[in-house]
Coordinates of C-alpha atoms in Angstrom, one line a residue:
M1 CA 4.9 5.2 12.8
E2 CA 6.5 7.3 10.1
P3 CA 8.9 5.5 7.7
R4 CA 11.7 7.8 8.8
E5 CA 11.2 6.9 12.4
S6 CA 11.1 3.2 11.5
W7 CA 14.5 3.4 9.8
A8 CA 15.9 5.4 12.8
A9 CA 14.6 2.7 15.2
L10 CA 16.0 0.0 13.1
A11 CA 19.5 1.6 12.7
A12 CA 19.7 2.7 16.4
G13 CA 18.6 -0.6 17.7
G14 CA 20.9 -2.6 15.5
I15 CA 24.0 -0.5 16.3
A16 CA 23.3 -0.6 20.0
G17 CA 22.9 -4.3 19.9
V18 CA 26.1 -4.9 18.0
F19 CA 28.2 -2.7 20.3
V20 CA 26.8 -4.2 23.6
D21 CA 27.0 -7.8 22.4
L22 CA 30.6 -7.5 21.3
I23 CA 31.8 -5.5 24.3
L24 CA 30.3 -7.9 26.8
F25 CA 31.1 -11.1 24.8
P26 CA 33.8 -12.4 27.2
L27 CA 31.3 -12.3 30.1
D28 CA 28.8 -14.1 28.1
T29 CA 31.4 -16.9 27.3
V30 CA 32.2 -17.3 31.0
K31 CA 28.4 -17.5 31.8
T32 CA 27.8 -20.1 29.1
R33 CA 30.7 -22.3 30.3
L34 CA 29.6 -22.1 33.9
Q35 CA 26.1 -23.1 32.9
S36 CA 27.2 -25.9 30.6
P37 CA 26.7 -29.5 31.8
Q38 CA 30.4 -30.5 31.5
G39 CA 31.5 -27.7 33.9
F40 CA 33.6 -24.5 33.4
R41 CA 37.0 -26.1 33.0
K42 CA 36.0 -28.8 30.6
A43 CA 34.0 -26.3 28.6
G44 CA 37.2 -24.3 28.0
G45 CA 37.7 -22.2 31.1
F46 CA 39.2 -18.9 30.2
R47 CA 40.7 -20.3 27.0
G48 CA 39.3 -19.0 23.7
I49 CA 37.2 -16.4 25.4
Y50 CA 36.0 -15.0 22.0
A51 CA 35.0 -18.4 20.6
G52 CA 31.7 -18.0 18.7
V53 CA 32.0 -14.2 18.2
P54 CA 31.4 -14.4 14.4
S55 CA 27.9 -15.7 15.2
T56 CA 27.2 -12.8 17.5
A57 CA 28.7 -10.3 15.1
I58 CA 26.5 -11.5 12.3
G59 CA 23.3 -11.9 14.3
S60 CA 23.4 -8.9 16.6
F61 CA 22.3 -6.2 14.2
P62 CA 19.3 -7.9 12.6
N63 CA 18.3 -9.3 16.0
A64 CA 18.3 -5.9 17.8
A65 CA 16.8 -4.1 14.8
A66 CA 14.0 -6.6 14.6
F67 CA 13.2 -6.0 18.3
F68 CA 13.2 -2.2 18.0
I69 CA 11.2 -2.0 14.8
T70 CA 8.6 -4.4 16.1
Y71 CA 8.5 -2.7 19.5
E72 CA 8.0 0.8 18.0
N73 CA 5.3 -0.3 15.6
V74 CA 3.3 -2.2 18.2
K75 CA 3.6 0.7 20.6
S76 CA 2.3 3.1 18.0
V77 CA -0.7 0.9 17.3
L78 CA -1.4 0.7 21.1
H79 CA -0.8 4.4 21.5
H80 CA -2.7 6.2 24.2
D81 CA -2.4 9.1 26.7
S82 CA 1.0 9.0 28.4
T83 CA -0.7 9.6 31.8
S84 CA -2.9 6.5 31.4
Y85 CA -2.5 3.7 33.9
L86 CA -2.2 1.3 30.9
T87 CA 1.2 2.8 29.9
P88 CA 3.2 -0.1 31.6
V89 CA 0.9 -2.6 29.9
T90 CA 1.4 -1.0 26.5
H91 CA 5.2 -1.1 26.9
M92 CA 5.1 -4.7 28.2
V93 CA 2.9 -5.9 25.3
A94 CA 5.1 -4.1 22.7
A95 CA 8.3 -5.4 24.2
S96 CA 6.9 -8.9 24.3
F97 CA 6.0 -8.9 20.6
G98 CA 9.4 -7.5 19.9
E99 CA 11.1 -10.3 21.8
V100 CA 9.0 -13.0 20.0
V101 CA 10.0 -11.6 16.6
A102 CA 13.7 -11.0 17.6
C103 CA 14.1 -14.5 18.9
L104 CA 13.4 -15.8 15.4
I105 CA 16.8 -14.3 14.5
R106 CA 18.5 -14.5 17.9
V107 CA 18.0 -18.2 18.7
P108 CA 19.9 -19.7 15.7
S109 CA 22.7 -17.3 16.4
E110 CA 22.6 -18.2 20.1
V111 CA 22.7 -21.9 19.4
V112 CA 25.8 -21.7 17.2
K113 CA 27.4 -19.2 19.5
Q114 CA 26.9 -21.3 22.7
R115 CA 28.1 -24.5 21.0
A116 CA 31.2 -22.7 19.9
Q117 CA 31.8 -21.2 23.3
V118 CA 32.0 -24.7 24.9
S119 CA 34.0 -26.1 22.0
P120 CA 36.7 -23.5 21.4
S121 CA 38.7 -25.7 19.1
A122 CA 35.8 -26.0 16.7
G123 CA 35.1 -23.1 14.4
T124 CA 31.8 -21.3 14.3
F125 CA 31.1 -22.2 10.7
R126 CA 32.0 -25.8 11.3
I127 CA 29.5 -26.0 14.1
L128 CA 26.9 -24.4 12.0
S129 CA 27.4 -26.9 9.2
R130 CA 27.4 -29.8 11.6
T131 CA 24.2 -28.6 13.2
L132 CA 22.4 -28.3 9.9
Y133 CA 23.7 -31.7 8.7
H134 CA 22.7 -33.6 11.8
E135 CA 19.6 -31.7 13.0
G136 CA 18.4 -29.6 10.1
I137 CA 16.8 -26.1 10.6
Q138 CA 15.0 -27.4 13.7
G139 CA 18.4 -27.8 15.4
L140 CA 19.0 -24.1 15.0
Y141 CA 15.7 -23.3 16.8
R142 CA 16.3 -25.6 19.7
G143 CA 15.6 -23.6 22.9
Y144 CA 13.3 -21.1 21.2
K145 CA 10.5 -21.6 23.8
S146 CA 12.9 -21.3 26.8
T147 CA 14.4 -18.2 25.3
V148 CA 11.0 -16.5 24.6
L149 CA 9.8 -17.5 28.1
R150 CA 12.9 -15.9 29.7
E151 CA 12.6 -12.7 27.7
L152 CA 8.9 -12.4 28.5
E153 CA 9.7 -12.9 32.2
N154 CA 12.4 -10.3 31.8
N155 CA 10.1 -7.8 30.3
C156 CA 7.4 -8.2 32.9
E157 CA 9.9 -7.7 35.7
D158 CA 11.5 -4.7 33.9
Q159 CA 8.3 -2.8 33.1
G160 CA 6.8 -3.7 36.5
S161 CA 9.7 -2.4 38.4
N162 CA 9.9 0.8 36.3
H163 CA 6.2 1.4 37.0
I164 CA 6.6 0.9 40.7
R165 CA 9.6 3.2 40.8
K166 CA 7.7 6.0 39.0
S167 CA 4.5 5.6 41.0
N168 CA 6.0 5.1 44.5
P169 CA 6.7 8.6 46.1
L170 CA 9.6 7.3 48.3
L171 CA 11.4 5.5 45.5
R172 CA 10.9 8.5 43.2
V173 CA 12.4 10.9 45.8
T174 CA 15.3 8.5 46.4
H175 CA 16.0 8.2 42.7
R176 CA 15.9 11.9 42.2
A177 CA 18.3 12.5 45.1
C178 CA 20.7 10.0 43.7
N179 CA 20.6 11.7 40.3
R180 CA 21.1 15.1 41.9
R181 CA 24.2 13.8 43.7
H182 CA 25.7 12.3 40.6
N183 CA 24.8 15.3 38.5
S184 CA 26.5 17.8 40.9
H185 CA 29.7 17.3 38.9
H186 CA 28.1 18.2 35.6
H187 CA 31.4 18.3 33.7
S188 CA 32.1 14.6 34.3
L189 CA 31.1 12.3 31.4
L190 CA 30.0 9.7 34.0
S191 CA 27.9 12.0 36.1
G192 CA 24.5 10.7 36.8
T193 CA 25.0 7.4 35.0
V194 CA 25.1 4.9 37.9
S195 CA 22.0 4.6 40.1
P196 CA 22.0 2.4 43.2
L197 CA 18.4 1.5 42.5
G198 CA 19.4 0.4 39.0
V199 CA 22.1 -1.8 40.4
L200 CA 19.7 -3.5 42.8
K201 CA 17.1 -3.9 40.0
G202 CA 19.7 -5.5 37.7
G203 CA 20.8 -7.9 40.4
F204 CA 17.2 -8.9 41.1
A205 CA 16.5 -9.4 37.4
A206 CA 19.5 -11.7 37.1
A207 CA 18.4 -13.8 40.1
V208 CA 14.8 -14.1 38.7
T209 CA 15.8 -15.0 35.1
T210 CA 18.9 -17.1 35.7
P211 CA 17.1 -20.5 36.2
L212 CA 15.4 -20.1 32.7
D213 CA 18.7 -19.0 31.3
V214 CA 20.4 -22.1 32.6
A215 CA 17.6 -24.3 31.2
K216 CA 18.1 -22.5 27.8
T217 CA 21.8 -23.2 27.8
R218 CA 21.3 -26.9 28.7
I219 CA 18.7 -27.3 26.0
M220 CA 20.9 -25.7 23.3
L221 CA 24.0 -27.7 24.3
A222 CA 22.2 -31.1 24.9
K223 CA 23.1 -34.1 22.7
T224 CA 20.6 -35.1 20.1
G225 CA 18.1 -37.7 21.5
T226 CA 18.4 -36.7 25.2
T227 CA 15.6 -35.4 27.3
A228 CA 16.9 -31.9 27.4
A229 CA 17.2 -31.8 23.6
S230 CA 13.4 -32.1 23.3
G231 CA 13.2 -28.5 24.4
N232 CA 11.0 -29.1 27.4
V233 CA 11.8 -26.4 29.9
L234 CA 10.3 -28.1 32.9
A235 CA 12.1 -31.3 32.1
A236 CA 15.4 -29.4 31.8
L237 CA 14.9 -27.6 35.1
G238 CA 13.9 -30.9 36.8
G239 CA 17.0 -32.6 35.5
I240 CA 19.2 -29.9 36.8
W241 CA 17.5 -29.9 40.2
R242 CA 17.8 -33.7 40.6
T243 CA 21.5 -33.8 39.6
Q244 CA 22.9 -30.5 41.0
G245 CA 20.2 -28.9 43.2
L246 CA 19.8 -25.1 43.5
P247 CA 23.5 -24.3 42.7
G248 CA 23.1 -25.9 39.4
R249 CA 20.2 -23.6 38.5
V250 CA 21.9 -20.4 39.4
P251 CA 25.6 -20.7 38.7
F252 CA 27.5 -17.5 38.8
L253 CA 24.8 -14.8 39.0
C254 CA 27.2 -12.0 38.4
P255 CA 27.9 -12.8 34.7
A256 CA 24.2 -13.7 34.3
G257 CA 23.4 -10.1 35.3
L258 CA 26.1 -8.4 33.3
A259 CA 26.5 -10.5 30.2
P260 CA 24.4 -9.6 27.1
H261 CA 21.6 -12.0 27.6
P262 CA 19.6 -12.4 25.1
V263 CA 19.0 -10.4 27.2
R264 CA 17.8 -7.3 27.7
R265 CA 17.8 -4.4 25.3
G266 CA 16.8 -0.9 26.0
K267 CA 13.2 -0.5 24.9
D268 CA 13.5 2.7 22.9
P269 CA 16.0 3.9 20.3
P270 CA 17.8 7.2 20.6
G271 CA 15.5 10.1 19.8
S272 CA 12.5 8.5 21.6
S273 CA 11.2 9.3 25.1
S274 CA 13.3 6.6 26.7
S275 CA 16.5 6.9 24.7
R276 CA 18.7 6.6 27.8
Q277 CA 18.0 2.8 27.9
V278 CA 20.3 1.2 25.3
G279 CA 22.1 -2.0 25.2
R280 CA 21.3 -5.4 26.7
G281 CA 21.9 -7.0 30.0
A282 CA 19.9 -6.5 33.2
A283 CA 22.6 -4.7 35.1
L284 CA 23.8 -2.7 32.1
H285 CA 20.5 -1.2 30.9
T286 CA 19.1 -0.6 34.4
A287 CA 22.2 0.8 36.1
V288 CA 23.2 3.0 33.2
S289 CA 20.4 5.5 32.8

């Protein structure tokens, strides 16, 4: 990968990540409070909807940039004929490496952000200093495994569904028909941006990844010394199942699909072959294409 392309990927990915995270931050706050163990109202309800935004503002650019630069470099190393049946695997592997690297930046930002979201009266920097004082650096990486697992699951579903859509004649014809219908009004800025298939795909992705997202939230918010604080994903899911059942594992799927999860970024920066996929969030980057 050329140095100029690397810088372009870094800048494009960083800017896209910042804009999407900040625009969708209120939905992310609602999602976090619904998934918190104390419940939506006790976690703040609709009060202080931008609590924790400094953590997101600081972490978004390096987080998204790290993903894009890793993704592009791994993809260039694994480069092969675009018609190869291994193309989905190449994108999947590159995106997985990108998420593993990006989570090194994302998880500390996510821990501070989520704790601020359920404690609106406490400032972001106060929560950061408290976490470092009581838990050290390890406290900032609580939930790293669950975050990586969720993103890997996310990428597998994303690349798999894209490959199925492109290889299935019926889905390909349907997708093109939808695009022709939306593009008929070519002067409209929104023409061709919303695909019914993308909306369905985003909803499915949210349903599949929400249990791991709930586990991640519970682990990050758990009190020190509890079972959830150990970071064991299966233990966290088991605890939720025993106390709340299925509703506790999938609270409020709509924000889970729309909010900027740690989501789901587009896999290529502007200027590449898939530049239409930008931003994060299952519904966002799959429906807007």
